[in-house]
Coordinates of C-alpha atoms and ligand atoms in Angstrom, one line a residue:
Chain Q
X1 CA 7.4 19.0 34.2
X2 CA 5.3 21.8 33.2
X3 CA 5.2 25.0 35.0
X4 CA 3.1 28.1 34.8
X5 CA 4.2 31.3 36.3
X6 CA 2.1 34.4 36.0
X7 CA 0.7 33.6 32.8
X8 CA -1.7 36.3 31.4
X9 CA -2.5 37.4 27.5
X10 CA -4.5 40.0 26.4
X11 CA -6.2 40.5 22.6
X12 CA -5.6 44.0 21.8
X13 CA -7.1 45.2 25.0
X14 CA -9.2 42.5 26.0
X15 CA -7.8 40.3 29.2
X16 CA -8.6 36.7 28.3
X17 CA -6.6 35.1 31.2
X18 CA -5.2 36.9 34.2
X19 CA -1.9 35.5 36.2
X20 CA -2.4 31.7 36.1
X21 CA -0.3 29.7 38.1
X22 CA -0.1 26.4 37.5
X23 CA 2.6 22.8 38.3
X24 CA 1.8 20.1 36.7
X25 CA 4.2 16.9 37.7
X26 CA 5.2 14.4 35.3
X27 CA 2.7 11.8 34.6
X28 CA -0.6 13.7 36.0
X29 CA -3.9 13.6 34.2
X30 CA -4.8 17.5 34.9
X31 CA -8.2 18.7 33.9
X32 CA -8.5 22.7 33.5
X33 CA -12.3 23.4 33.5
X34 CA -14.3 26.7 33.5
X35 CA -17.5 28.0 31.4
X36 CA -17.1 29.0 27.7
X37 CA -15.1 31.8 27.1
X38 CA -12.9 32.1 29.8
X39 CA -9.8 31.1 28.4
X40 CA -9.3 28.0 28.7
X41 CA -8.2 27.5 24.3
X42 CA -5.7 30.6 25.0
X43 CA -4.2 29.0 28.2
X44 CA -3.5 26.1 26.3
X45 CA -2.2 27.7 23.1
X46 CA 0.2 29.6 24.8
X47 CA 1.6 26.5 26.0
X48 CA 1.6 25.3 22.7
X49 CA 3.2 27.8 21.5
X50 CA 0.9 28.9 18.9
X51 CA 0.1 32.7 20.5
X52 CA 3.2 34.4 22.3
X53 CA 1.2 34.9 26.2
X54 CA 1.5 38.9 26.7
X55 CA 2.5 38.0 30.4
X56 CA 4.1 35.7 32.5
X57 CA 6.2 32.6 31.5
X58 CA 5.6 28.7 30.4
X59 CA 8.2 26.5 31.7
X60 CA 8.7 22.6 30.4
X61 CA 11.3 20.9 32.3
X62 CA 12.2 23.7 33.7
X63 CA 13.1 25.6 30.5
X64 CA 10.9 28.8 29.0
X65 CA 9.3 27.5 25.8
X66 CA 9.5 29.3 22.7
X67 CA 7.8 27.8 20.1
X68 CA 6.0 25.0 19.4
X69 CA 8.2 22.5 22.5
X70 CA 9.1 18.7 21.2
X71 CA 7.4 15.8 22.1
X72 CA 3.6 17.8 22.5
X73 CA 0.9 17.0 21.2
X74 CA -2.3 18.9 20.7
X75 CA -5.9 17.4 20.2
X76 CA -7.7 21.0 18.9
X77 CA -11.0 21.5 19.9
X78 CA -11.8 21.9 15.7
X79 CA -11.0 18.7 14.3
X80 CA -12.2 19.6 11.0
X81 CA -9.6 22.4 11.0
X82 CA -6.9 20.4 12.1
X83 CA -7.3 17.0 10.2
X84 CA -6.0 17.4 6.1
X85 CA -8.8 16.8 4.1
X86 CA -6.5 15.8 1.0
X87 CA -5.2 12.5 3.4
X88 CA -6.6 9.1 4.4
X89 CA -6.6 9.2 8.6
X90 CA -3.8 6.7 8.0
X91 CA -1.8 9.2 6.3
X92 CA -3.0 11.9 8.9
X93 CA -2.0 9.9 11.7
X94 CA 1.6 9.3 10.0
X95 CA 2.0 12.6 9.2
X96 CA 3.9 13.8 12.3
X97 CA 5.9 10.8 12.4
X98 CA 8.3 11.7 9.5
X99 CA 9.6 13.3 12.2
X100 CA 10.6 11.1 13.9
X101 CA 12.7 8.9 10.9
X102 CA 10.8 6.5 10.9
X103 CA 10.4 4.7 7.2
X104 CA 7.6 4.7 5.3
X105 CA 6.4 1.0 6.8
X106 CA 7.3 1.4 10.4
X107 CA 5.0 5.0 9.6
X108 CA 2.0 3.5 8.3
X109 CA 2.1 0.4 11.1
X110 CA 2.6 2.7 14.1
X111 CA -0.4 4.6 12.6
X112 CA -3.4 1.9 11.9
X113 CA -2.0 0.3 15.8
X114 CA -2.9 4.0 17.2
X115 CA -5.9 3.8 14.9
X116 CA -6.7 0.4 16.2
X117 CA -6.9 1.7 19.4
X118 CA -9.3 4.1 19.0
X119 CA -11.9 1.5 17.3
X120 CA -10.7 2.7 13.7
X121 CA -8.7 0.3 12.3
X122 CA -11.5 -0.8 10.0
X123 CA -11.7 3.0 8.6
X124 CA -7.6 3.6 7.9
X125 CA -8.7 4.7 4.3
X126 CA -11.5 7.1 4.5
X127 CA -10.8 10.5 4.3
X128 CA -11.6 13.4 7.4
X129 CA -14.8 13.9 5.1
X130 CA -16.0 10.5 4.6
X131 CA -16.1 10.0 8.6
X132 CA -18.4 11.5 11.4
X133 CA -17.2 14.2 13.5
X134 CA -17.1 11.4 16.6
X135 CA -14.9 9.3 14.1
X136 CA -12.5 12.5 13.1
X137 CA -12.0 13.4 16.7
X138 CA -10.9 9.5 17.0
X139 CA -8.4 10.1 14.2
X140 CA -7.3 13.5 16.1
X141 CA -6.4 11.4 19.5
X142 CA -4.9 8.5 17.1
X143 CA -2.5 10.9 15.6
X144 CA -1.6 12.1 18.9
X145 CA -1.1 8.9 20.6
X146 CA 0.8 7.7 17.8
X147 CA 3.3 10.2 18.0
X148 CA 3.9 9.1 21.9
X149 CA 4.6 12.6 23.5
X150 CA 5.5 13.2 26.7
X151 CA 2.6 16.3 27.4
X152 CA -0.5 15.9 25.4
X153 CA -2.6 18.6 25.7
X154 CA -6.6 18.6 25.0
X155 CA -8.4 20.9 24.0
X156 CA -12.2 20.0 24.9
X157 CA -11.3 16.8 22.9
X158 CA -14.8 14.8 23.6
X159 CA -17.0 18.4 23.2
X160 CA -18.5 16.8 19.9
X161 CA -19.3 13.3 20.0
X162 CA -22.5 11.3 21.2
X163 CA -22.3 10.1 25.3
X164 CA -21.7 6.6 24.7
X165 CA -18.4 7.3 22.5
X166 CA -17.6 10.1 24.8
X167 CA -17.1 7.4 28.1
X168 CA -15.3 5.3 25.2
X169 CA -12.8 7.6 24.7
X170 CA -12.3 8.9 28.0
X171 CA -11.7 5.5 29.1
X172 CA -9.3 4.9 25.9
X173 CA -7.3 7.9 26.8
X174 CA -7.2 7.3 30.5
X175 CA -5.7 3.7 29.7
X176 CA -3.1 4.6 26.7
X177 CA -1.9 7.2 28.7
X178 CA -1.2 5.5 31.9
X179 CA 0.2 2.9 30.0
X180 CA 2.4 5.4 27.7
X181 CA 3.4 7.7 31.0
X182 CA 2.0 10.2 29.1
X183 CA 1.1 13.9 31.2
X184 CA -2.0 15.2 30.2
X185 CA -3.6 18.6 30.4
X186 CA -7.2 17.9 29.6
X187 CA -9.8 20.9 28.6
X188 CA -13.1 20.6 29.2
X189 CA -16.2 22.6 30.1
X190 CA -18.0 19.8 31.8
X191 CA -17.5 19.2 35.1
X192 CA -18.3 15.1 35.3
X193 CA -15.9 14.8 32.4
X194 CA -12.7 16.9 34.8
X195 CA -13.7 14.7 37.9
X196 CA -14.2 11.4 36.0
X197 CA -10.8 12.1 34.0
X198 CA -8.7 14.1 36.2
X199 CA -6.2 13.2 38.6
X200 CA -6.2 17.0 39.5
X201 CA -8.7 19.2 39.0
X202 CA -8.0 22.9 38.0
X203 CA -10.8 25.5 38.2
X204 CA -10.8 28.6 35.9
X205 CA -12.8 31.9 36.5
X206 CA -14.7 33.4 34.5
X207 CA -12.8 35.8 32.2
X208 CA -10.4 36.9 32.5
X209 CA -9.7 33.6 33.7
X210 CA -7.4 32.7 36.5
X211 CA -6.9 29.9 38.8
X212 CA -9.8 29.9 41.8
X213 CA -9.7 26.5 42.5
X214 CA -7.2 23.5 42.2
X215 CA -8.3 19.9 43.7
X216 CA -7.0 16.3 44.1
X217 CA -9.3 13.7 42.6
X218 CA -9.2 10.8 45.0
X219 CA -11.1 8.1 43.7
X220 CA -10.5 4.5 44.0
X221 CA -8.8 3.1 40.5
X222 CA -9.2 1.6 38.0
X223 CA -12.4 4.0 37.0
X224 CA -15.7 2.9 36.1
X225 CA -17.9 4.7 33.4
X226 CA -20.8 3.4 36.3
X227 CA -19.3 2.8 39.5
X228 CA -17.4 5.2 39.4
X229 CA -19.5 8.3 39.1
X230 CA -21.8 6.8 42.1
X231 CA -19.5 6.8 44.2
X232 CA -19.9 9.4 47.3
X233 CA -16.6 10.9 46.6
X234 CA -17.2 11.8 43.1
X235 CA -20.6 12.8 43.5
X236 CA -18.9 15.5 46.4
X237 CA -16.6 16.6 44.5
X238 CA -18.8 17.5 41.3
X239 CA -21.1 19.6 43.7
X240 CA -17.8 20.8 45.1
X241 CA -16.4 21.4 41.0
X242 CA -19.8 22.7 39.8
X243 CA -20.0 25.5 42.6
X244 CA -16.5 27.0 41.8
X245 CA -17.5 27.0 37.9
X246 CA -20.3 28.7 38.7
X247 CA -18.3 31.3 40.4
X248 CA -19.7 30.6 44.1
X249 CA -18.0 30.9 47.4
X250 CA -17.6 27.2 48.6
X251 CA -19.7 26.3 51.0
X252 CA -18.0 23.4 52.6
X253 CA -14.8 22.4 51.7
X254 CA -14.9 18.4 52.7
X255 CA -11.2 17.6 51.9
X256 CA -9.9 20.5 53.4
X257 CA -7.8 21.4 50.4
X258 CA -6.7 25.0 50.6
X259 CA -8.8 26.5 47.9
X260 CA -7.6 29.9 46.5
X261 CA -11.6 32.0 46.0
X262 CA -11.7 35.4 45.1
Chain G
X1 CA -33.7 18.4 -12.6
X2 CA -32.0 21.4 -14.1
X3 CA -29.4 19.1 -15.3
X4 CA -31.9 17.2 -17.4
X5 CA -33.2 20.5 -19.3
X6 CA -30.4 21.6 -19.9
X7 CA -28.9 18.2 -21.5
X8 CA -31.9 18.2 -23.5
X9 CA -31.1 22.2 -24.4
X10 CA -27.8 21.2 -25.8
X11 CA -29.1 18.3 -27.4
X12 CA -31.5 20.7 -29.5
X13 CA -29.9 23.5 -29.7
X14 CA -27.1 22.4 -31.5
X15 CA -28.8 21.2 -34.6
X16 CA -30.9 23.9 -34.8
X17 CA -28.5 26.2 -35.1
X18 CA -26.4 24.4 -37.9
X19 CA -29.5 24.4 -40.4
X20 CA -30.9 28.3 -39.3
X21 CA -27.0 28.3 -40.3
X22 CA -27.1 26.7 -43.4
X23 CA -30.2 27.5 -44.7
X24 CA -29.1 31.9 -43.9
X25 CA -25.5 31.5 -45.5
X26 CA -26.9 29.1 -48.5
X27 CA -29.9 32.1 -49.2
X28 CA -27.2 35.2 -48.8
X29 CA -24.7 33.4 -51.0
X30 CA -21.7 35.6 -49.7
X31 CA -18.3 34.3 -50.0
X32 CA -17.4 35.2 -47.2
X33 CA -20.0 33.3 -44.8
X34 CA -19.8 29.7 -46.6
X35 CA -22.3 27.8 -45.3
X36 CA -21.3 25.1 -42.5
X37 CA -21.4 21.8 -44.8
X38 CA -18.7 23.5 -46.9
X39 CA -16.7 24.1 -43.8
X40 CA -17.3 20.4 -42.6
X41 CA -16.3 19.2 -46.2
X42 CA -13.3 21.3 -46.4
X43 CA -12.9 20.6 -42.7
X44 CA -12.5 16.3 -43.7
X45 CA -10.9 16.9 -46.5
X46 CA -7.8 19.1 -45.1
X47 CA -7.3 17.4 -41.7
X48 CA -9.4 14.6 -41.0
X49 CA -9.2 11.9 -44.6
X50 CA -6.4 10.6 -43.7
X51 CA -5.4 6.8 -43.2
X52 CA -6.8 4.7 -40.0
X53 CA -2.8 4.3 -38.3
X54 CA -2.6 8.1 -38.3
X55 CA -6.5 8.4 -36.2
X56 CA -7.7 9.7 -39.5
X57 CA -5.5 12.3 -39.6
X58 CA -4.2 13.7 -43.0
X59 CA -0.2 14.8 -43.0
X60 CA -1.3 17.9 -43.3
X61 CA -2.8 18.2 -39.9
X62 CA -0.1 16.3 -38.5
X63 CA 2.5 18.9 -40.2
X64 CA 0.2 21.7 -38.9
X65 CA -1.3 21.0 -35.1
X66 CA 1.7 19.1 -34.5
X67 CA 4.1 22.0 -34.3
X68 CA 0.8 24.4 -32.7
X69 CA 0.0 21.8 -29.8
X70 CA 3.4 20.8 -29.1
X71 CA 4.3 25.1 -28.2
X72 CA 1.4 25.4 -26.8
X73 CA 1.5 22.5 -24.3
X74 CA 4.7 23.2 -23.5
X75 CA 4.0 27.0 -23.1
X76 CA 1.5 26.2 -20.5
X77 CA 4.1 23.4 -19.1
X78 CA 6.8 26.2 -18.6
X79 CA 3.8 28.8 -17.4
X80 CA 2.7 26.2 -14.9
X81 CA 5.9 25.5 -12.8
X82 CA 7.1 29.2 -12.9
X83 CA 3.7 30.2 -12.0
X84 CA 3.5 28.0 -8.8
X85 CA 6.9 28.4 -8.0
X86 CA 6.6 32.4 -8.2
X87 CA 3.3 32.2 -6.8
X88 CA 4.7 30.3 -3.4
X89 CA 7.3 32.3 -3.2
X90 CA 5.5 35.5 -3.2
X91 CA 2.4 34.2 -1.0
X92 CA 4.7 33.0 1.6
X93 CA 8.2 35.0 1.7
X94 CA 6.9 37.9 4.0
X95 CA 7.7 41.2 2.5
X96 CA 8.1 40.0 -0.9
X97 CA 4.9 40.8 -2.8
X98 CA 4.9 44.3 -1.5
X99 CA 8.3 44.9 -2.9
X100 CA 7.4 42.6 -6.0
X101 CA 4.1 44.2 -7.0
X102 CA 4.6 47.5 -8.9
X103 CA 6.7 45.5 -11.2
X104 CA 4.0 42.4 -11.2
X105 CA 1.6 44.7 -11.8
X106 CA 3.1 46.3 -14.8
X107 CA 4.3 43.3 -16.6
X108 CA 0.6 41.8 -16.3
X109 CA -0.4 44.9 -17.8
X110 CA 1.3 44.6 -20.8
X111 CA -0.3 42.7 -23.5
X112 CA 1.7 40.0 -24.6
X113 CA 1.1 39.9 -28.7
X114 CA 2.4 43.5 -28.3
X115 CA 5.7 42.2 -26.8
X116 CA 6.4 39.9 -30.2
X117 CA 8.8 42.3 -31.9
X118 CA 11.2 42.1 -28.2
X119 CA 10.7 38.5 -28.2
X120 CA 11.9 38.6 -31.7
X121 CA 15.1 40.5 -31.4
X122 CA 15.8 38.5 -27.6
X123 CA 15.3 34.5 -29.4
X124 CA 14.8 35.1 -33.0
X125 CA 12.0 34.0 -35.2
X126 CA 10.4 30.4 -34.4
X127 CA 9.6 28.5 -32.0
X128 CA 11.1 30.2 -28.6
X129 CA 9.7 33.7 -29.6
X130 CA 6.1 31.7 -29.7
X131 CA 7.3 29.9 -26.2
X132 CA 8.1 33.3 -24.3
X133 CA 4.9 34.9 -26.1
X134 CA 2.3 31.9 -24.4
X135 CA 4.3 31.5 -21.2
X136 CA 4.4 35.8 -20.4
X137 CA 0.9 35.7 -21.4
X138 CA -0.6 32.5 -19.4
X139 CA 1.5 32.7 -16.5
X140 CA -0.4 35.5 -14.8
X141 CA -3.6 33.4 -13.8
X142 CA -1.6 30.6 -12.1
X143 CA 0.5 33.2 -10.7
X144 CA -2.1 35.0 -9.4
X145 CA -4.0 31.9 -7.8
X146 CA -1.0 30.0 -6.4
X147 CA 0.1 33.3 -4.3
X148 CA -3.8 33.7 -3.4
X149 CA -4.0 29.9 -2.8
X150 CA -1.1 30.0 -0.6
X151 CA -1.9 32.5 1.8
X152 CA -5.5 31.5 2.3
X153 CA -4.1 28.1 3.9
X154 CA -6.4 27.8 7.1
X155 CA -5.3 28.3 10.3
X156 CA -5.4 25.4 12.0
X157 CA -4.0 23.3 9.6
X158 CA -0.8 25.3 9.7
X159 CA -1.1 25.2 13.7
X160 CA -1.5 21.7 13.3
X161 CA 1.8 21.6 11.3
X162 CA 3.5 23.7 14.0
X163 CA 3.0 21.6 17.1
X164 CA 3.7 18.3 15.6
X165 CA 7.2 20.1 14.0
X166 CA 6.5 19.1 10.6
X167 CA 9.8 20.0 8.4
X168 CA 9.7 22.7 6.1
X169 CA 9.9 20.6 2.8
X170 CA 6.3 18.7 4.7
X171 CA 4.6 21.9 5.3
X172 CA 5.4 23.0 1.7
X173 CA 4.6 19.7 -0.2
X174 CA 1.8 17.9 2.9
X175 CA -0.1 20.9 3.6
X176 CA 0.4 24.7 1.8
X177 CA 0.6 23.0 -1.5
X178 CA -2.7 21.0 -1.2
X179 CA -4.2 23.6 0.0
X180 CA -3.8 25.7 -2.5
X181 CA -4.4 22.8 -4.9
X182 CA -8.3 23.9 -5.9
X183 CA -6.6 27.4 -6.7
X184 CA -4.2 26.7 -8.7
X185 CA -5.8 24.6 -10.6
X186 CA -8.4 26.9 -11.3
X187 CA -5.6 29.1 -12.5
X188 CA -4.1 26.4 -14.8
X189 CA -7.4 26.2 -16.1
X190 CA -7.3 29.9 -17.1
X191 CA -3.9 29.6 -18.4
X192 CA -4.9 26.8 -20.7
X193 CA -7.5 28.9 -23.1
X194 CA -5.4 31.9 -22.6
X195 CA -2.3 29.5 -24.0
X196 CA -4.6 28.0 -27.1
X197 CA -5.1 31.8 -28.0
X198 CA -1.8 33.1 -27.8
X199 CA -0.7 30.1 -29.7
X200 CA -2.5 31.4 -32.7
X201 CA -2.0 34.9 -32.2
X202 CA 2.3 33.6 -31.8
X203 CA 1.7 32.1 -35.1
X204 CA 0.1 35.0 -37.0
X205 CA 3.0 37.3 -36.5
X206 CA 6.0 35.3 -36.8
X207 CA 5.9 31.7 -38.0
X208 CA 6.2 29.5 -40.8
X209 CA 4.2 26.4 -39.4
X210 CA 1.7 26.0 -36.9
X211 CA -2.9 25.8 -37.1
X212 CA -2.3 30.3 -37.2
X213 CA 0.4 30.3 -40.4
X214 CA -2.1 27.7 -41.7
X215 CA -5.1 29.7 -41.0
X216 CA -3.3 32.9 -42.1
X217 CA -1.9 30.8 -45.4
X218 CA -5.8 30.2 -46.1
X219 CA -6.8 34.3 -45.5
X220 CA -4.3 35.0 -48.1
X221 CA -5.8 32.6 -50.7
X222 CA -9.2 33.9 -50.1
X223 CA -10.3 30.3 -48.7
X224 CA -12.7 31.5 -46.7
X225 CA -14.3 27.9 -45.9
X226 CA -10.6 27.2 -45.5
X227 CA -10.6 30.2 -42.9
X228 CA -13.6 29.0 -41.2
X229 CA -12.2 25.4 -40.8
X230 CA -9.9 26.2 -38.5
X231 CA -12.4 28.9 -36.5
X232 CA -14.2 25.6 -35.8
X233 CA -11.0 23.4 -35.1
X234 CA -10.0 26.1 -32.3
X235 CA -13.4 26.1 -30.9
X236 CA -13.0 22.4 -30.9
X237 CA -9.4 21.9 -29.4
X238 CA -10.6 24.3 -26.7
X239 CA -13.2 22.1 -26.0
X240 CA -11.5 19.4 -25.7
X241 CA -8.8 20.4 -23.6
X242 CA -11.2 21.8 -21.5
X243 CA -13.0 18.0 -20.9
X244 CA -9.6 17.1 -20.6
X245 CA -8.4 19.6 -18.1
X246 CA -11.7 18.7 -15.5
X247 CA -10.9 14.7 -15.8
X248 CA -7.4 15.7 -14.6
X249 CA -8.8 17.7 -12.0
X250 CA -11.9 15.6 -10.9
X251 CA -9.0 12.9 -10.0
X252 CA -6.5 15.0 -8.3
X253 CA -9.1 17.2 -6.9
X254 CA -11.5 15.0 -5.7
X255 CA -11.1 15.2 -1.5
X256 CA -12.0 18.9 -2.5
X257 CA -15.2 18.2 -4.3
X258 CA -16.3 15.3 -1.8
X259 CA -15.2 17.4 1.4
X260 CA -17.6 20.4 0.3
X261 CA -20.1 18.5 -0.6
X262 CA -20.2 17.1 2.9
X263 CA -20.1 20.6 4.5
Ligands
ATP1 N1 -7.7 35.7 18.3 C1 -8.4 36.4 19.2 N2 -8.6 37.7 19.1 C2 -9.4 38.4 20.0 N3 -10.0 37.8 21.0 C3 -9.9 36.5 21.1 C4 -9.1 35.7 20.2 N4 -9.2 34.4 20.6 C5 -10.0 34.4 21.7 N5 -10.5 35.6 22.0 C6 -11.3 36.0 23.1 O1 -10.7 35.5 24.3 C7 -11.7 34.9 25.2 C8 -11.2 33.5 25.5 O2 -11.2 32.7 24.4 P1 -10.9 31.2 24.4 O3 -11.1 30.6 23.1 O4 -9.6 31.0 25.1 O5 -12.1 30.7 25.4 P2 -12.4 29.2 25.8 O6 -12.4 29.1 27.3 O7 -11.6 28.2 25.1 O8 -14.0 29.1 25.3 P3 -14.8 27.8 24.8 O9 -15.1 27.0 26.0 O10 -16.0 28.4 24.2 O11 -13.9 27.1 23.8 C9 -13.0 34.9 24.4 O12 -13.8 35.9 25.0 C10 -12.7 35.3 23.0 O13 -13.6 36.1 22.5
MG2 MG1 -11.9 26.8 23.6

């Protein structure tokens, strides 16, 4: 459903990604990993449409976008940039869906379910400022959920909250979104999270960043906060994940995928 | 702490200064400086012996702030809406301010009591020529703030706007306009002293009714504790707006004053 050709963008003269190539098929949970600064926030603003890419093209269904696409949603890495402080998170999580003509009641249900989900339902009336930032990122994925998209994109949507809540919510949106038939680009810089999460994992240099690696995640489902992460498998693959972060030749290659390294 | 002090300071200050007041003006004995108990009596007995149904209020201070606060409120009504609506358009139409800013610029210079005589010949004496004088004078801070107010929207909450294809009318009303909110009222606030002065200075050119014909009316008979009356009642009705301005604002504002606290 969403296709990456070639895409590169440059700040003034400064190359944040180079020629990424990417497929991602309908229904995939795809995590993009790769250390701080590589370009991981530009990558997915440029399919957001939010910065015009210098280079290269972003196809959805097969058409270029231009402009902000229908039916995406973004979690922003900056909730407290991206949540209105002047609106309860009930009225935040409704916002978007004026869109979609819904009235005033069906509005403010669909948004305290989505906030339900996310353990909020208790907290529809606060305002951004009255909540922890764990609690605002949990608004940030309500509003996105409860605008049912059919791409959701992530931008290092956990980065900020305590471990526990962090397995919560990865959990929460592995669930809602196999359940919605959502497809999900997923940002992260930390490598459990990708493998954990990901159905596919996608590897990013350092900048300017560019595809070096691009793996299947096979694990047995439905994932396990615990079982799950001692499992042989995952615990391969993280090594396998951690040494193409770190920029290193792989040193086996288990699976046999065919790994792009430069 | 400091807040404690400094309620105390007022509380002291205020006294004090009404008998070293009293006590200078009673030993100089000029006409012209009556000392503040003949401004409170003359104060009462003008404006404030009247019966219990009208708050105490005599007719005559019905007949004269009556006419006063009704311009001037709805100087600062009229200053308000044109100011935000100008202001909105200018911060957000691209290409707009630069063409609209010489001419900005130039009207804002002008000082508006000078610009009574136009206003005369363009709406005759009375009450309009008093309207256009408050509204050209007070409109300039909310003007000001609104296009400041609306350009300054952050970032992400416009990119927020953008991917979930929020309509026009919603990015206007839902986000740019609260936003700006703290600013303009900041400039309202402005506008709102600026508006109690121009009101009197409206009045002392070309009226017949109004607190500056009054005060003007008092000059002219050489009632100088008359004269003084209605110093203090400005000073007053500026405070009190003022009190009543910040309630206003501590409601509509208040996500602004809670969310920096929290930062
Ligand atoms: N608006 C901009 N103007 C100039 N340079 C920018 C801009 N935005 C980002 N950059 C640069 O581009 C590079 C990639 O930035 P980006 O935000 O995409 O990184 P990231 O991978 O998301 O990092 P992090 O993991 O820290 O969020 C950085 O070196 C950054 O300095
Ligand atoms: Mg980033």
């Amino acid at each position: 459903m969403l296709e990456l050709v070639d895409l590169s963008h440059t700040y003034g003269s400064y190359r944040a990604i180079d020629r990424v190539n990417l497929k991602v098929a309908q229904g995939e949970v795809v995590c993009i990993v790769g250390p701080s600064g590589c370009g991981k926030s530009t990558l997915l603003r440029s399919i957001a449409g939010l910065i015009k890419p210098t280079g290269g093209t972003v196809l959805l269904d097969g058409k270029p976008v231009d402009g902000s696409p229908e039916n995406l949603a973004v979690v922003f890495q900056d909730y407290s940039r991206s949540l209105y402080p002047w609106m309860s998170a009930l009225a935040n999580v409704g916002l978007p869906l004026r869109r979609r003509g819904l009235d005033k009641k069906r509005r403010d249900a669909a948004a305290l379910a989505a906030l339900e989900q996310v353990g909020l339902a208790g907290a529809a009336a606060k305002f951004p400022w009255e909540m922890s930032g764990g609690m605002q990122q949990r608004v940030s994925i309500a509003r996105a959920l409860a605008y049912q998209p059919k791409l959701l994109l992530m931008d290092e949507p956990f980065g900020s909250v305590d471990a526990q809540t962090r397995e919560e919510l990865e959990d929460l949106t592995l669930r809602v979104c196999a359940h919605h038939g959502m497809t999900i680009l997923l940002i992260t810089h930390d490598v459990d999270e990708s493998v954990y999460v990901g159905d596919r994992v996608v590897v990013l240099s350092k900048a300017p960043g560019t595809v070096v690696g691009d793996l299947p995640v096979q694990l047995p489902g439905p994932r396990d906060q615990i079982h799950t992460r001692e499992l042989d498998a995952f615990v391969r693959l993280r090594a396998e994940v951690g040494r193409l972060v770190r920029g290193m030749t792989p040193q086996r290659n288990p699976h046999g995928y065919g790994l792009e390294t430069r | 702490m400091r807040r404690a002090t400094s309620g105390v300071l007022r509380f002291w200050i205020v006294p004090v200064t009404l008998v070293v007041w009293e006590l200078l003006t009673r030993a100089t004995e000029s006409p012209y400086f009556p000392p503040p108990s003949r401004i409170a009596t003359q104060f009462y007995d003008m404006w404030l012996s009247g019966p219990a149904s009208q708050l105490l209020l005599t007719d005559g201070a019905l007949d004269t702030f009556g006419p006063s606060l009704g311009r001037l409120l709805a100087g600062w009504v009229i200053a308000g809406v044109l100011g935000v609506a100008l202001g909105v358009a200018l911060g957000r139409i691209r290409g707009l301010a630069e063409y609209a800013d010489p001419v900005l610029q130039f009207l804002r210079a002008l000082p508006p009591p000078l610009l009574v005589p136009i206003f005369f010949v363009l709406f005759k004496i009375g009450t309009p020529t008093q309207l256009a004088v408050i509204v050209f004078g007070v409109i300039w801070p909310v003007l000001v703030n609104t296009t400041d107010g609306v350009r300054s929207v952050d970032k992400g909450f416009l990119e927020t706007a953008r991917v979930f294809q929020f309509s026009r009318y919603d990015i206007l009303r839902r986000v740019i306009l609260p936003s700006a909110m703290p600013k303009i009222f900041a400039g309202l606030r402005l506008s709102l002293s600026l508006a109690l002065i121009l009101m009197v200075v409206s009045e002392l050119v070309g009226s017949n009714s109004g607190i500056g014909y009054s005060l003007l009316y008092a000059q002219q008979s050489y009632d100088y504790a008359g004269v003084w009356a209605h110093i203090v009642l400005l000073g007053v009705l500026g405070l009190l707006f003022n009190a009543l301005f910040l309630v206003a604002e501590g409601r509509v504002l208040s996500w602004h004053a809670n969310a920096r606290r929290n930062v």
